[in-house]
Coordinates of C-alpha atoms in Angstrom, one line a residue:
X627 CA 0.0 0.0 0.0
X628 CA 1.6 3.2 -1.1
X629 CA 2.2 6.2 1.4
X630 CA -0.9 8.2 -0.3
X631 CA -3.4 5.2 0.1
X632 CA -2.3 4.5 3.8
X633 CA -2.4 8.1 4.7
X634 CA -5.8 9.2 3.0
X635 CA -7.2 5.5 4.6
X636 CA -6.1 6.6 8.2
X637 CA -7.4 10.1 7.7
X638 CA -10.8 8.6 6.4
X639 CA -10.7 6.2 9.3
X640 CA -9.8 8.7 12.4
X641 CA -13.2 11.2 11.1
X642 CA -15.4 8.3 10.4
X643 CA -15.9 9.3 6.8
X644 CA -15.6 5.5 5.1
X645 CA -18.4 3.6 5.2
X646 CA -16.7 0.9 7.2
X647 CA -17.5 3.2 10.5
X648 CA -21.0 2.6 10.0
X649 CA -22.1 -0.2 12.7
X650 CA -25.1 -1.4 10.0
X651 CA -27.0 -3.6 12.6
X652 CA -26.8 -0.9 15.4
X653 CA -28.1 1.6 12.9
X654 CA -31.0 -0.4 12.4
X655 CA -32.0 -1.4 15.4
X656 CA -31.9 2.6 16.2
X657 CA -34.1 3.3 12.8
X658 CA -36.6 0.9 14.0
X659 CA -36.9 2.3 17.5
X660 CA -37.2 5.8 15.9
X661 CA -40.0 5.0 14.1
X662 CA -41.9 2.7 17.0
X663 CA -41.2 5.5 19.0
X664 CA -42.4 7.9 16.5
X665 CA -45.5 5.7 16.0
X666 CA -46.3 6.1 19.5
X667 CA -45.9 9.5 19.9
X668 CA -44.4 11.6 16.8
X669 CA -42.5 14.2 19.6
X670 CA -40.8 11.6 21.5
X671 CA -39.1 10.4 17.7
X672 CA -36.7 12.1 15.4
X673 CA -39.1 10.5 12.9
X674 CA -42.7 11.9 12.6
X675 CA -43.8 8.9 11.4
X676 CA -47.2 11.4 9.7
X677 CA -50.2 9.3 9.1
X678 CA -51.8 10.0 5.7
X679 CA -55.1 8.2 6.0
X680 CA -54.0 7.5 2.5
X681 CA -55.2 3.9 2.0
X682 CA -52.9 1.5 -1.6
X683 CA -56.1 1.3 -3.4
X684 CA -56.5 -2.6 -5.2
X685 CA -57.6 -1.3 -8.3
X686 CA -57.4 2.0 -10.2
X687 CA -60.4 4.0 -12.0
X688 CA -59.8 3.6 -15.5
X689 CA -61.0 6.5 -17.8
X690 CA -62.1 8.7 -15.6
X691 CA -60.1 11.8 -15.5
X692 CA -58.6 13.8 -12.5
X693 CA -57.4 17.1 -12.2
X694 CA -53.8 16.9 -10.6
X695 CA -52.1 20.0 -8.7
X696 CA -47.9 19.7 -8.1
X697 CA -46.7 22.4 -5.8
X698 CA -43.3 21.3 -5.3
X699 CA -40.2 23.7 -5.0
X700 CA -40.6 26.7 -7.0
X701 CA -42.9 25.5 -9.7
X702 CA -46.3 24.9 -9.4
X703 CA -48.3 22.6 -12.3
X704 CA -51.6 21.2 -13.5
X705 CA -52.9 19.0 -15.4
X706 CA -55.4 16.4 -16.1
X707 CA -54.9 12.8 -15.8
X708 CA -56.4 9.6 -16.9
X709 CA -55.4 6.3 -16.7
X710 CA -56.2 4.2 -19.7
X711 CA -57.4 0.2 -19.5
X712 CA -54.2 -1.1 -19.5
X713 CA -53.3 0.8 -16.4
X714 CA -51.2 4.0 -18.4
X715 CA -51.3 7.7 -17.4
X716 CA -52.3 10.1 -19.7
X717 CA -51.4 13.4 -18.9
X718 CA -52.8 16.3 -20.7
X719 CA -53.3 20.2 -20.9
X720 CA -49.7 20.8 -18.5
X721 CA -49.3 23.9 -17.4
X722 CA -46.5 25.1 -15.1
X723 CA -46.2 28.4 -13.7
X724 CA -44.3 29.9 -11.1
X725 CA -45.2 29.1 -6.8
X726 CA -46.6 32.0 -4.9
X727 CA -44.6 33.7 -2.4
X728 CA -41.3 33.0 -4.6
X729 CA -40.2 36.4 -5.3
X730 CA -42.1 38.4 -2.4
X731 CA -44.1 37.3 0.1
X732 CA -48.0 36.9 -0.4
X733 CA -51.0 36.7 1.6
X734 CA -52.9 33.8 1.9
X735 CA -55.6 35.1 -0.3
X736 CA -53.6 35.8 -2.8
X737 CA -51.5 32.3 -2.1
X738 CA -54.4 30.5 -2.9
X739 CA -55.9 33.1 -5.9
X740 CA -52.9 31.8 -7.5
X741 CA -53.9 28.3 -7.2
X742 CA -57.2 28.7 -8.0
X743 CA -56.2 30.9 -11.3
X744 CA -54.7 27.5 -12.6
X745 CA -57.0 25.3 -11.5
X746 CA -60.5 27.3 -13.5
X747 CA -59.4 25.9 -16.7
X748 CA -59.6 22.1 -15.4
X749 CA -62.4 23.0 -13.3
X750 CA -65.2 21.3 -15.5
X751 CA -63.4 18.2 -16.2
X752 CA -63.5 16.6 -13.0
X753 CA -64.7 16.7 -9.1
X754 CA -61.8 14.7 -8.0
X755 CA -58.6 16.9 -7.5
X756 CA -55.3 15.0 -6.4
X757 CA -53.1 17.7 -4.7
X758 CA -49.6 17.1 -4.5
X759 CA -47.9 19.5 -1.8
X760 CA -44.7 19.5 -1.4
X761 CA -44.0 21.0 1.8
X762 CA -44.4 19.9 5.9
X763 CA -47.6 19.6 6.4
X764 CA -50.1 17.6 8.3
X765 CA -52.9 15.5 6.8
X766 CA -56.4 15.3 8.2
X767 CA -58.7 12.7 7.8
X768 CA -60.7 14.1 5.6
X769 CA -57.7 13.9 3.3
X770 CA -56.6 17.9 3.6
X771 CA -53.1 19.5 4.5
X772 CA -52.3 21.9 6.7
X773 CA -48.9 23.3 5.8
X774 CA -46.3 23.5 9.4
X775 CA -43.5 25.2 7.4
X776 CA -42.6 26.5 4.1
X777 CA -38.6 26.4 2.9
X778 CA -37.1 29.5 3.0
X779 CA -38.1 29.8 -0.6
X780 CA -41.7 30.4 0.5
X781 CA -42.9 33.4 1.9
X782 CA -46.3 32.9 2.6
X783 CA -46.7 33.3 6.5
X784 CA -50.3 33.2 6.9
X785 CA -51.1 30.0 4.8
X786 CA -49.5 28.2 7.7
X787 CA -52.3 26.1 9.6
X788 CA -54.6 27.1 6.7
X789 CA -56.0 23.7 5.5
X790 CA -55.0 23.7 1.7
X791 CA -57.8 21.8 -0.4
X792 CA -60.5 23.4 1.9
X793 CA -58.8 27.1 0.9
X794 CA -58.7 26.5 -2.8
X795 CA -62.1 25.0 -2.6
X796 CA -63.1 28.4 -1.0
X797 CA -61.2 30.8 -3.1
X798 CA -62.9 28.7 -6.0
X799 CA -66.4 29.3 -4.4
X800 CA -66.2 33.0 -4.0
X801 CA -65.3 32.9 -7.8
X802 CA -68.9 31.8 -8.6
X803 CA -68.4 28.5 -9.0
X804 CA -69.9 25.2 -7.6
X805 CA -67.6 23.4 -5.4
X806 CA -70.4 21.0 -3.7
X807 CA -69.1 18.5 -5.4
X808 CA -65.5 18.8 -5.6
X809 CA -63.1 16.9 -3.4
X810 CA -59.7 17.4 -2.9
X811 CA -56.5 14.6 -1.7
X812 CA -53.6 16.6 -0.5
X813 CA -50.7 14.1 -0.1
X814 CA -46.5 15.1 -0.2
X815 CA -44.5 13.4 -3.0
X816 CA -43.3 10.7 -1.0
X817 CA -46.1 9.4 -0.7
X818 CA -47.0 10.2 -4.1
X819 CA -44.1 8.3 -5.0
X820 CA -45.2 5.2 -3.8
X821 CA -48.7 5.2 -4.8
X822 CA -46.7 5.6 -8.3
X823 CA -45.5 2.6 -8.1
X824 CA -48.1 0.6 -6.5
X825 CA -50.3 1.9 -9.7
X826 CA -47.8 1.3 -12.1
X827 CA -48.8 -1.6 -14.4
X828 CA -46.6 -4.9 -13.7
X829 CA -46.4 -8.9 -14.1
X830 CA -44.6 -8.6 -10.3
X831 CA -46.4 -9.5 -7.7
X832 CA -45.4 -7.4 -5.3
X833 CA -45.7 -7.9 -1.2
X834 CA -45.2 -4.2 -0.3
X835 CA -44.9 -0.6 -1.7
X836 CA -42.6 1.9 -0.7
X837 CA -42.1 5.5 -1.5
X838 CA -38.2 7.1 -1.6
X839 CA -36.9 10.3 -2.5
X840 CA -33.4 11.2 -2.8
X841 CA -32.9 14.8 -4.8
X842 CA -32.2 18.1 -2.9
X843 CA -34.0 16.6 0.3
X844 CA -34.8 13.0 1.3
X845 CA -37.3 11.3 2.3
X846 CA -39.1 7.8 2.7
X847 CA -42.9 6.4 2.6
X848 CA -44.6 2.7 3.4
X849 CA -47.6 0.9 4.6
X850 CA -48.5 0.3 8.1
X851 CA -51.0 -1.7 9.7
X852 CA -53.9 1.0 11.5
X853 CA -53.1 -1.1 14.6
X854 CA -49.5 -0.4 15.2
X855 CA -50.0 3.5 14.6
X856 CA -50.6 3.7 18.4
X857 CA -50.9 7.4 18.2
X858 CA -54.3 7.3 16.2
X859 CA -56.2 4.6 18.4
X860 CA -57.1 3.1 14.9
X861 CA -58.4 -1.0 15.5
X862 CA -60.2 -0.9 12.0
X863 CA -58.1 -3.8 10.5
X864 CA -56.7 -1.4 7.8
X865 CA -53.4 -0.3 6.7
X866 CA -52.6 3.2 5.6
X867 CA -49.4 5.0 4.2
X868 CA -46.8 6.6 6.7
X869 CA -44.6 9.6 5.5
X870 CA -41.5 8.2 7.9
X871 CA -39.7 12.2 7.4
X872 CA -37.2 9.8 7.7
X873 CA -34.6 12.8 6.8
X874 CA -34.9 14.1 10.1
X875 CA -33.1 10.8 12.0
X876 CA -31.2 11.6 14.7
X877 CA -27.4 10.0 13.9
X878 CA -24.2 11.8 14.1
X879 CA -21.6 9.3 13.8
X880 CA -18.3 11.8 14.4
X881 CA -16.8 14.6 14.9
X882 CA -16.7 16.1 11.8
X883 CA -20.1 15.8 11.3
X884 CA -21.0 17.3 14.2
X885 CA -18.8 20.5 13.0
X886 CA -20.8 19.8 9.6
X887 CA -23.7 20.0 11.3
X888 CA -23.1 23.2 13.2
X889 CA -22.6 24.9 10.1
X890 CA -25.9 24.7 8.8
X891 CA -29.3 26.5 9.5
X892 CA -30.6 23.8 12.1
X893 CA -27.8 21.6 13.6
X894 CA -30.1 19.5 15.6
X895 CA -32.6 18.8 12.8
X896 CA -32.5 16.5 9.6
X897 CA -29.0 14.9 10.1
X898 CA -29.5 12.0 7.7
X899 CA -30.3 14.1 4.8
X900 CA -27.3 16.6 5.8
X901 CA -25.1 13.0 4.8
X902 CA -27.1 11.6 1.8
X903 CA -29.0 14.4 -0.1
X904 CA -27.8 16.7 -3.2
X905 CA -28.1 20.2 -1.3
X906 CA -25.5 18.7 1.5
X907 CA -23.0 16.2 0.0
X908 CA -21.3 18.8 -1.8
X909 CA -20.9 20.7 1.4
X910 CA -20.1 18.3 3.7
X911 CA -17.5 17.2 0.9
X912 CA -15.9 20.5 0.8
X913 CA -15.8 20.4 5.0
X914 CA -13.7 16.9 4.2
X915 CA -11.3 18.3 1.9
X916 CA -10.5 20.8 4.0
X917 CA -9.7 18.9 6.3
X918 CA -8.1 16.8 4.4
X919 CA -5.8 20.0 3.5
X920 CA -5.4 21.1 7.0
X921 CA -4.0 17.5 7.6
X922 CA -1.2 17.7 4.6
X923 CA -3.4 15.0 3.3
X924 CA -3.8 17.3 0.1
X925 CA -1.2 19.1 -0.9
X926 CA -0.3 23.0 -0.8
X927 CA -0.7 23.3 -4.4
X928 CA -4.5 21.7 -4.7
X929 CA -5.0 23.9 -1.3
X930 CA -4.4 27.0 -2.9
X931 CA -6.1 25.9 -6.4
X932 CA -9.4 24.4 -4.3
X933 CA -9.6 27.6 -2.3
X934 CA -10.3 29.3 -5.4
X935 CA -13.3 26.7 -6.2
X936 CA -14.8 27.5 -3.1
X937 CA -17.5 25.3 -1.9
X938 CA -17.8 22.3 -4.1
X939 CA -21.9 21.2 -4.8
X940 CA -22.9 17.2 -5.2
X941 CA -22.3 17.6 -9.4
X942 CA -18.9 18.7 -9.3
X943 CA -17.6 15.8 -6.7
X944 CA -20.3 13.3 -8.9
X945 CA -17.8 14.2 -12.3
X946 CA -14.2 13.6 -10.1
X947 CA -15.5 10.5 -9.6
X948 CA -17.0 9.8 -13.0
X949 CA -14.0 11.1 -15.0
X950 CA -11.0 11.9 -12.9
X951 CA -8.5 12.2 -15.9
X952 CA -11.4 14.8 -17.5
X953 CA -8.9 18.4 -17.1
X954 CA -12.2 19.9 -17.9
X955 CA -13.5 19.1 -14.5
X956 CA -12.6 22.1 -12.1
X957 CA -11.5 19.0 -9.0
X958 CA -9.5 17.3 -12.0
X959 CA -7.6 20.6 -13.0
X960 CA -6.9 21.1 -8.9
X961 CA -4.8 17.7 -8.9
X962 CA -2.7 18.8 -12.2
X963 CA 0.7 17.5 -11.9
X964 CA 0.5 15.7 -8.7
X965 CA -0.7 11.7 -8.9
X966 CA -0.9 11.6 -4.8
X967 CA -3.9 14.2 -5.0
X968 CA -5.5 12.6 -7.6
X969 CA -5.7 9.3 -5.9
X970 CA -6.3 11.0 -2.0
X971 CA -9.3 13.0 -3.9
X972 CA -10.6 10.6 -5.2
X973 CA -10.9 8.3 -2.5
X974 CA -12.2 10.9 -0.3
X975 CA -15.2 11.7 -2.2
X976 CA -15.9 8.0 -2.8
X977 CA -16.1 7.7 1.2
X978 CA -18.3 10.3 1.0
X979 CA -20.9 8.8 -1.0
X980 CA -20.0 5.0 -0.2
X981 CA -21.4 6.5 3.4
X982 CA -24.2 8.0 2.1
X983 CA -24.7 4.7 0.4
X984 CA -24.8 3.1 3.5
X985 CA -27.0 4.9 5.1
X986 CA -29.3 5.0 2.7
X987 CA -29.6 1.6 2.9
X988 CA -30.0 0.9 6.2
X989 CA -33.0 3.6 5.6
X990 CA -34.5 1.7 3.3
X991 CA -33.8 -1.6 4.8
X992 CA -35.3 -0.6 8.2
X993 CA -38.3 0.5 6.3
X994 CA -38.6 -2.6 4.7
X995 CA -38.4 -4.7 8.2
X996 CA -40.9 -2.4 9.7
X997 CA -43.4 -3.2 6.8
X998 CA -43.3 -7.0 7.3
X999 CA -43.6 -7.2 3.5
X1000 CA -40.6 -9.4 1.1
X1001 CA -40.2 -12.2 3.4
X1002 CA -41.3 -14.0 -0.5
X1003 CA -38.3 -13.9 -2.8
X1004 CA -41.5 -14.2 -5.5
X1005 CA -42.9 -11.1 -3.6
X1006 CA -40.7 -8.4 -3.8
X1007 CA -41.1 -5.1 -2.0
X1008 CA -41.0 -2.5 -4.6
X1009 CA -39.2 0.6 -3.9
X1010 CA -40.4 3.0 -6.7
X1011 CA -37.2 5.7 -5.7
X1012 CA -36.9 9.4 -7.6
X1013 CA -35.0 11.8 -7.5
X1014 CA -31.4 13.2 -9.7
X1015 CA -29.1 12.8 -6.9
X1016 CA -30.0 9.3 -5.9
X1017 CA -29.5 8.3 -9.9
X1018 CA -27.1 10.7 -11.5
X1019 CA -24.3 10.6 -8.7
X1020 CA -21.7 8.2 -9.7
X1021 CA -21.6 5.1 -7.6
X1022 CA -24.6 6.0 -5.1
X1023 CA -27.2 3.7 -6.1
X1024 CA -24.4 1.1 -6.9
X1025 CA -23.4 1.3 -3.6
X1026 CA -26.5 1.5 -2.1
X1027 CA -27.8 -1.5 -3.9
X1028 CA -24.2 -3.3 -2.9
X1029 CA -25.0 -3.0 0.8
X1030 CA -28.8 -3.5 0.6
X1031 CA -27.9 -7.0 -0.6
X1032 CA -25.5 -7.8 1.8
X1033 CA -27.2 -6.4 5.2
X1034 CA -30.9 -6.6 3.9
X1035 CA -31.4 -9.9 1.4
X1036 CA -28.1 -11.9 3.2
X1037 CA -29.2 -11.1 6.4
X1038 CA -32.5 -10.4 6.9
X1039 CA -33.8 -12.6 4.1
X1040 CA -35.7 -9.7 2.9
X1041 CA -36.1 -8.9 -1.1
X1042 CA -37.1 -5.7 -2.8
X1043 CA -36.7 -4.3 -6.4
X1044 CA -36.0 -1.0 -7.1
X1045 CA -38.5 0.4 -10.0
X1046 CA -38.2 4.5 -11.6
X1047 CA -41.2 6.0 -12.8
X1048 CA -41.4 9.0 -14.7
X1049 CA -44.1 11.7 -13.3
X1050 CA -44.4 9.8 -10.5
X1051 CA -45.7 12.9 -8.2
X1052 CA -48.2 13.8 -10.9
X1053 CA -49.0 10.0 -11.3
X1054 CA -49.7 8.7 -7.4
X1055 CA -51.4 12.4 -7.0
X1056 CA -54.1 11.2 -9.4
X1057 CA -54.5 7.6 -8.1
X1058 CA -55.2 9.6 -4.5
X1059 CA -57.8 11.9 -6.3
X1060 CA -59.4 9.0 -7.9
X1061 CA -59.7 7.0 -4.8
X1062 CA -61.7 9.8 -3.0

């Protein structure tokens, strides 16, 4: 083992970067305490563990349409869906137009004015309206969504505790129009997610549905039996979807990531997706390499070309990785001339996202335990996961796939298939609206 590979491995080791640091069966056992805990009582849990009332509907209503609403990030889009006989979405008349309370803040009248300008055009074509909202909020049993928070994107103060389908449905009424009929779903796109793929058309027969999410945020959705949500007093023999917020679990597994952590807007709050998700990694990777530097790990040379780089996002570690002899690639061009930097780099950021691997997997393996589903090797779970940084960083599914195998097929005798549908927040929106 050369000198670089034996010093980057010790550095990696000592701050609890590789994956290796990762006790996998200790993480569990903590990821499935959080979320009976978080069953139990949501504010005794890092995990909410948010019941959706949101039942995995058996069959889907074909040819009826449904008007669909995606407020998601800074774009909010309609459209009307309708799923043909063989089970296909057709989605028709898109329109996308900016979210409310992007450039200044709004009131809530004119928050929901905005909605309600986008939705008149649709408003003939169906009573069902599948609402998918993006943002913290709690569901009611009647299906609505009361938003908790808005990113700092959204300034819209007093829509908070407003219910959103009632609102629109209000906003809609004062317009003239006849809302008597009109129901409304109002679901996040986790759980979207997984009604995605529990709708899409397959010859699996599959044993359990989850929803994941691993963009600029994370986040993960399944099925739970009515009776183990303590918190609802539910005996009814059903099952309903559980939005997990399993972003917010509560692990910190050094020092460095407690520094990491410290740095951001919340220390104490969504610690998992601070390690796997595409607004962190770059970050956190940037906190690594500096260390790295401060340790002579790096040399002086890529110290004073990376400090011109400043902080690195998830894309630009993604292409070191992808193409390390590419001198396009501002990390490649920070190595020039130096074969130890190249090779330290390089490992560094693939401990990074090995890591985040890891830990995805145990998320998703602990959410596949908790469900009680895949014990069949015949009856997969499916796993219908979205989102750019889970696919387009290099090695991160790989990875993530590697360990699932080995800590959640090997060892658990669980199975699950991963599945990727397009438009699946537009898609499980409109199986919710049809299955009011």
């Amino acid at each position: 083992m050369s000198d670089c590979v034996q010093n980057t491995t010790a550095f990696l080791s000592k701050w609890g970067i590789e994956a290796a640091s990762i006790d996998m069966k200790s993480l569990l056992a903590t990821f499935l305490s959080e979320m009976e805990k978080g069953l139990e009582n949501e504010s005794g849990s890092s995990l909410k563990m948010i019941p959706t009332y949101t039942e995995v509907v058996s069959s889907l209503a074909k040819g009826e349409p449904v008007i669909v609403l995606d407020a998601g990030g800074t774009n909010f889009r309609t459209c009307l869906v309708t799923f043909d006989e063989q089970g296909l979405a057709h989605i028709e008349d898109f329109r996308k137009v900016s979210m409310p309370g992007v450039k200044e803040e709004v009131t809530a009248q004119q928050f929901f004015s905005t909605f309600a300008d986008e939705v008149e055009r649709l408003i003939d074509k169906s009573d069902k309206i599948g609402f998918c909202f993006s943002y913290a909020a709690a569901i009611t049993e009647d299906h609505d969504g009361i938003p908790l928070v808005f990113s700092k994107e959204i300034k819209a103060p007093e829509v908070i505790g407003k219910k959103v389908g009632a609102s629109l449905l209000s906003e809609l009424a004062r317009r003239g129009y006849d809302v008597s009929k009109k129901k409304v779903a109002v679901l996040n796109d986790t759980v979207a997610t997984l009604l995605a793929g529990q709708g899409a058309p397959s010859d699996t027969d599959y044993s359990g549905y989850i929803g994941f999410i691993l963009g600029t945020g994370t986040n993960t959705a399944y099925v739970e039996r009515n009776s183990n949500i303590s918190k609802l007093g539910l005996f009814d023999g059903k099952s309903q979807i559980i939005n997990i917020e399993s972003g917010n679990f509560d692990f910190c597994p050094g020092r460095l990531d407690r520094e990491y952590f410290d740095s951001t807007k919340h220390p104490e709050q969504y610690h998992l997706e601070k390690m796997i998700s595409g607004a962190y990694l770059g970050p956190l990777s940037t906190l690594v390499i500096q260390k790295a530097i401060a340790e002579g790990v790096l040399s002086s040379t890529f110290a004073k070309r990376f400090a011109q780089l400043g902080t690195v996002n998830t894309t630009v570690m993604s292409n070191y990785l992808e193409m390390p002899f590419n001198s396009n690639y501002a990390l490649v061009a920070c190595c020039e001339g130096n074969e130890d930097d190249a090779i330290a780099l390089w490992m560094i950021i693939d401990a990074v996202i090995a890591r985040a691997a890891k830990l995805t997997a145990a998320n998703l393996a602990a959410t596949v335990i908790k469900s009680g589903a895949g014990t069949d090797p015949r009856k997969p779970v499916c796993i219908n996961a979205d989102g750019t940084t889970f696919y387009k960083t290099e090695y991160l599914k790989k990875y993530t796939e590697y360990y699932l195998h080995t800590y959640l097929q090997l060892e658990h005798k669980r199975y699950y298939r991963f599945v990727r549908i397009d438009d699946s927040p537009t898609i499980g929106a409109a199986i919710a609206g049809l299955s009011l």
